[in-house]
Tab-separated table of C-alpha atoms in Angstrom:
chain	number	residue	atom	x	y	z
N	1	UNK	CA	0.000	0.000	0.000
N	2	UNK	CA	1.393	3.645	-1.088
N	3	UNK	CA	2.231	5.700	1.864
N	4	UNK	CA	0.444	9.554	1.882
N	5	UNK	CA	2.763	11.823	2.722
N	6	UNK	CA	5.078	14.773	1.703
N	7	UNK	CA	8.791	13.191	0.121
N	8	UNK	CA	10.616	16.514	-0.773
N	9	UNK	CA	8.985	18.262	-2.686
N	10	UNK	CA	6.405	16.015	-3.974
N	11	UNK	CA	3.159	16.122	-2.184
N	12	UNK	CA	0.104	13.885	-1.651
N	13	UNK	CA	-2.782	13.864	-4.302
N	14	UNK	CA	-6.419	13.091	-2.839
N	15	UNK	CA	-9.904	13.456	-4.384
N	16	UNK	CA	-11.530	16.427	-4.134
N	17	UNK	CA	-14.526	16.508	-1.637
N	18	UNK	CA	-16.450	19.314	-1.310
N	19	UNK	CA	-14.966	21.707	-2.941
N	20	UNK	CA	-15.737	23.797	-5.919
N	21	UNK	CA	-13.850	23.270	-8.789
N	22	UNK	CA	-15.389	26.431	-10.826
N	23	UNK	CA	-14.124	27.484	-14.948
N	24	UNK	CA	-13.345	30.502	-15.345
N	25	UNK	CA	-11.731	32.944	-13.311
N	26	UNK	CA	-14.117	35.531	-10.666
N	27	UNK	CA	-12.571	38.743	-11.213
N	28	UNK	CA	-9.399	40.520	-12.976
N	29	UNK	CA	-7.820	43.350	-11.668
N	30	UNK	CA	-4.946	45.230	-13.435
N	31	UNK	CA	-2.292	47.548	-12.704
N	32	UNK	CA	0.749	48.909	-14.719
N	33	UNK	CA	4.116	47.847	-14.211
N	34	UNK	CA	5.283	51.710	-14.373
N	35	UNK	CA	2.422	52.263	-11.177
N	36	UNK	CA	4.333	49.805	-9.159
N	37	UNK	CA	7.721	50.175	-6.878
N	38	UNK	CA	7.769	46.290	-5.328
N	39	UNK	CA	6.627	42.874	-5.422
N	40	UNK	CA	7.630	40.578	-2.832
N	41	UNK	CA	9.953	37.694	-4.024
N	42	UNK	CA	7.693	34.631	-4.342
N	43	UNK	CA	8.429	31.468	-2.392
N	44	UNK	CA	7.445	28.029	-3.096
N	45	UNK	CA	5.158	29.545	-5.783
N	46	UNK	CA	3.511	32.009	-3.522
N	47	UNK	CA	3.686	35.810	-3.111
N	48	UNK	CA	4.118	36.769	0.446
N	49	UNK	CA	3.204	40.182	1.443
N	50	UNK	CA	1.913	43.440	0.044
N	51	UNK	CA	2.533	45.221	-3.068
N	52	UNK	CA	3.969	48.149	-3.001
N	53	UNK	CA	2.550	51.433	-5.225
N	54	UNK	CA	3.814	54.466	-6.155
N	55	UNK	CA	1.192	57.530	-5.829
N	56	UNK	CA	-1.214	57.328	-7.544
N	57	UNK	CA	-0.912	53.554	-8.527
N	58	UNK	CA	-3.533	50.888	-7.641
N	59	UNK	CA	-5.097	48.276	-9.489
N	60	UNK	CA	-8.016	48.527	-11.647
N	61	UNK	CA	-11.410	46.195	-11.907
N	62	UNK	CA	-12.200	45.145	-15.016
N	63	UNK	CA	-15.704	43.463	-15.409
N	64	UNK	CA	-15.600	41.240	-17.877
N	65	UNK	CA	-18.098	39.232	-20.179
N	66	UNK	CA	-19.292	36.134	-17.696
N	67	UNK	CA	-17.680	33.276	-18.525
N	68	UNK	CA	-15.279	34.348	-21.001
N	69	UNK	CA	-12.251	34.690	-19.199
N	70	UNK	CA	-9.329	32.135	-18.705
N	71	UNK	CA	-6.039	31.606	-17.997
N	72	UNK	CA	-3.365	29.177	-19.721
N	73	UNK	CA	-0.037	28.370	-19.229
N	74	UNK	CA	1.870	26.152	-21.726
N	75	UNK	CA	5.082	24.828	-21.300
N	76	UNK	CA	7.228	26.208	-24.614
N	77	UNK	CA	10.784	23.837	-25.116
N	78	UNK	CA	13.748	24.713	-26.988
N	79	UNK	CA	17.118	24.123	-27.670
N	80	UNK	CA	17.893	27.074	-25.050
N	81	UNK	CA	15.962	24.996	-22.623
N	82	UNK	CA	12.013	25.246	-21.313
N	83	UNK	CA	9.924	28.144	-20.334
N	84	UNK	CA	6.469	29.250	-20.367
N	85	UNK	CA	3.785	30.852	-22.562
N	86	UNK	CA	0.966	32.217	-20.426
N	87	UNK	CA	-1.673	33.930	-21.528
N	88	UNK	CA	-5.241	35.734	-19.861
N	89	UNK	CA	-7.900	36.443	-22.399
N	90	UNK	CA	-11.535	37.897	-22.094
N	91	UNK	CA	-14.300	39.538	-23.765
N	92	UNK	CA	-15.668	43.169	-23.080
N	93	UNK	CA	-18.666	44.317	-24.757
N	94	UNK	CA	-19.071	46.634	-27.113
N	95	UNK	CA	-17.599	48.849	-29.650
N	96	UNK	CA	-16.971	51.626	-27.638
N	97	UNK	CA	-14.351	54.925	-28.716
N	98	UNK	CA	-13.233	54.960	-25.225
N	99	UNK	CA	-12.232	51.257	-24.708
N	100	UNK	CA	-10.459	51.788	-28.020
N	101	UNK	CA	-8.419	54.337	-27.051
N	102	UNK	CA	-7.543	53.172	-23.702
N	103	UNK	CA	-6.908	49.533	-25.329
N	104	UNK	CA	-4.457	51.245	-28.092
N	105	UNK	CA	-2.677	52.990	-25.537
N	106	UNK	CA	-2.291	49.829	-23.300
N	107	UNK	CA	-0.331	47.553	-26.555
N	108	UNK	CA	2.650	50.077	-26.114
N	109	UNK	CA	2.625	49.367	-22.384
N	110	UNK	CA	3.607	46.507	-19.448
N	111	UNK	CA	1.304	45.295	-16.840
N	112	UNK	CA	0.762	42.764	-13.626
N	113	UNK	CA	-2.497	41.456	-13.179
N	114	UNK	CA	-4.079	40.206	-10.202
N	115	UNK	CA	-7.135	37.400	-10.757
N	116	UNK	CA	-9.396	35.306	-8.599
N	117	UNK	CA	-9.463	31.780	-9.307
N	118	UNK	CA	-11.442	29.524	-7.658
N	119	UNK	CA	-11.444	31.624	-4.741
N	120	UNK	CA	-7.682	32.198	-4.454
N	121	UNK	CA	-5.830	35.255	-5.604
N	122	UNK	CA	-3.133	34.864	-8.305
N	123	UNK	CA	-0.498	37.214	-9.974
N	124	UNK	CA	-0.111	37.600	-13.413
N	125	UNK	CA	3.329	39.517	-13.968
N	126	UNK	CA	6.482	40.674	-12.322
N	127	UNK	CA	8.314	44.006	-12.208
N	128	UNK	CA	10.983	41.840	-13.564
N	129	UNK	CA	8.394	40.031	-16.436
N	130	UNK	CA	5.252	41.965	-17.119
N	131	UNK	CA	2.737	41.090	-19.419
N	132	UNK	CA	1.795	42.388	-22.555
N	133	UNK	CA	-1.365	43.499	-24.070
N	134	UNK	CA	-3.069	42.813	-27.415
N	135	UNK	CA	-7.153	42.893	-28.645
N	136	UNK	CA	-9.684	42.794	-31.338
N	137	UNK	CA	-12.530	43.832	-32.081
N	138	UNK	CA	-15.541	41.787	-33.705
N	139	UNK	CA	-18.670	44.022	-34.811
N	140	UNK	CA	-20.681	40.351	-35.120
N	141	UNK	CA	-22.776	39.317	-38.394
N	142	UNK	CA	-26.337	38.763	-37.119
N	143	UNK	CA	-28.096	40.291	-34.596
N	144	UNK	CA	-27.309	37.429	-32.209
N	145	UNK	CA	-23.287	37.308	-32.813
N	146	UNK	CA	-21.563	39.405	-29.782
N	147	UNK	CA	-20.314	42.923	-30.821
N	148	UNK	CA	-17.056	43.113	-28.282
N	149	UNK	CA	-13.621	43.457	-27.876
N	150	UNK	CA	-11.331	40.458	-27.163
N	151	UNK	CA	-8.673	41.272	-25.070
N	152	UNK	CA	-5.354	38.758	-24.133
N	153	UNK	CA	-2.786	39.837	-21.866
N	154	UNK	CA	0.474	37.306	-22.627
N	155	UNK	CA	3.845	36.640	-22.197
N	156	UNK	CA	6.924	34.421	-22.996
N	157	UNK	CA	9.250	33.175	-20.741
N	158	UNK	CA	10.285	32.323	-17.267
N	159	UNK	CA	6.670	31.274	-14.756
N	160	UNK	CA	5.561	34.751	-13.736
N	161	UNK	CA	2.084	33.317	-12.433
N	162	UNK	CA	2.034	32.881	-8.747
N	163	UNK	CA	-0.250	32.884	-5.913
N	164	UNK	CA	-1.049	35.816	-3.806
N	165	UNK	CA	-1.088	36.081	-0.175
N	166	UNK	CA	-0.791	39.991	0.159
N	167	UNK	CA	-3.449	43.186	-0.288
N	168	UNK	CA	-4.560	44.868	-3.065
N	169	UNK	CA	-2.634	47.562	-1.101
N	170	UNK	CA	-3.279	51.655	-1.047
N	171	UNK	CA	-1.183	53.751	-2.916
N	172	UNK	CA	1.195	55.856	-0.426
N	173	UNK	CA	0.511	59.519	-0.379
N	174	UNK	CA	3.460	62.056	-1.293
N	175	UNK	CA	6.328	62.254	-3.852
N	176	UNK	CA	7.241	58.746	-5.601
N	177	UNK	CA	10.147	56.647	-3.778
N	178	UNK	CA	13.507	56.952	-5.975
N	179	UNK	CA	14.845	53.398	-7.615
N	180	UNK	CA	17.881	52.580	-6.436
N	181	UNK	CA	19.012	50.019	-9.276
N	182	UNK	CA	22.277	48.239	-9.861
N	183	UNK	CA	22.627	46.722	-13.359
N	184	UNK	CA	19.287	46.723	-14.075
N	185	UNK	CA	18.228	45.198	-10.903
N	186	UNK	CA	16.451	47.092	-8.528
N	187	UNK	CA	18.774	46.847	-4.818
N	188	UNK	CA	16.873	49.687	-2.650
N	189	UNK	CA	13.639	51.983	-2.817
N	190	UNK	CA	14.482	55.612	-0.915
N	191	UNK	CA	12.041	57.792	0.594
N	192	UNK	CA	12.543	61.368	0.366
N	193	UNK	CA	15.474	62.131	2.843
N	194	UNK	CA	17.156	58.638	3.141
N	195	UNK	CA	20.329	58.097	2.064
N	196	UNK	CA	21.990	55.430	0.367
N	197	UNK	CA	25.289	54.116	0.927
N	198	UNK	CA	27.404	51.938	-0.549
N	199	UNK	CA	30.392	51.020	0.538
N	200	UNK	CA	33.819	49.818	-1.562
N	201	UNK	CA	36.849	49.667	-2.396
N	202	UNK	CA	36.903	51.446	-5.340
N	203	UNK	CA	36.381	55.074	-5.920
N	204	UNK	CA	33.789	56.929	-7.364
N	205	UNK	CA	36.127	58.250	-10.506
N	206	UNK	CA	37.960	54.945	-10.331
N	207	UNK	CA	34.798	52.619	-10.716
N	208	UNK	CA	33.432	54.562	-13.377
N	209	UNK	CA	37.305	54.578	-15.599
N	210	UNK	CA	37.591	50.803	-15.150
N	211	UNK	CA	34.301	49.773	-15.830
């Protein structure tokens, strides 16, 4: 007889009992990358912790069409090795000039979006891999066909969906926090009057002739 328990990593599988098991997800919420100074690390696949916004920044509800949204994730292989091609699509009705706009606007931008699936809150996007917007638009043929827009947001590459244990978070009142990055990593976020220091054993001049 098998033994249930927990052997490293891997993890008992039991029937579900009970539970719901709903299609689809129960809401979207979106924010843009640029709106955002910090995401928590995840660990084991789950983000701990709140996001942090700059001012202004928060996300957005989107209602969507009932039962037209999903996410996928499909495992992509190459010679380069494996990664992932997730993608969120929907559908918003209708034709409207100001959906257009704000839709046309979006494809030159980045974005993390924050979902509900069966009752548990997931993250779509990091600072370090945001998603990426695209949509139609289908007026319909007959009276009965759905005029809407259909909207994906995707991406290619390393997982960037992960569970979310944090808030929705307020955005912070008062000038934006300055980036401290290092490489193109972010390594601090300053409030007005904190200082940053960094020591070695290199000089400022020096550091900036050798490298």
């Amino acid at each position: 007889m098998p033994t249930f328990a927990t052997v490293g990593y891997l993890n008992t599988i039991i029937h579900l009992k009970g539970e719901d098991n709903l299609g689809g997800l129960q809401q979207i919420m979106v924010c843009r990358k640029a709106d955002i100074t910090l995401i928590p690390d995840p660990v084991g696949g789950i983000v701990y912790g709140d996001i942090t916004f700059g001012p202004g920044g928060a996300f957005v509800q989107w209602d969507v069409t009932l039962e037209s949204s999903v996410i996928q994730s499909q495992e992509v292989v190459t010679k380069e090795g494996s990664s992932k091609r997730n993608s969120l699509a929907f559908t918003i009705p209708k034709g409207r000039s100001d959906l257009r706009n704000m839709f046309t606007r979006m494809e030159k931008d980045e974005f993390v979006v924050l979902f509900l699936e069966n009752g548990k809150q997931k993250l779509f996007g990091q600072l370090h891999a945001p998603v990426l917007f695209s949509f139609s638009h289908s007026s319909g043929k007959k009276f009965s066909d759905l005029n809407a827009f259909e909207g994906r947001f995707y991406y290619d590459g390393p997982d960037n969906v992960f569970y979310y244990d944090g808030d929705t978070g307020t955005p912070p009142a008062g000038p934006a926090p300055s980036i401290v990055m290092f490489n193109g990593e972010v390594i601090a976020s300053l409030q007005p009057g904190e200082t940053l220091n960094i020591l070695s054993d290199y000089s400022f001049s020096e550091y900036f002739t050798t490298s």
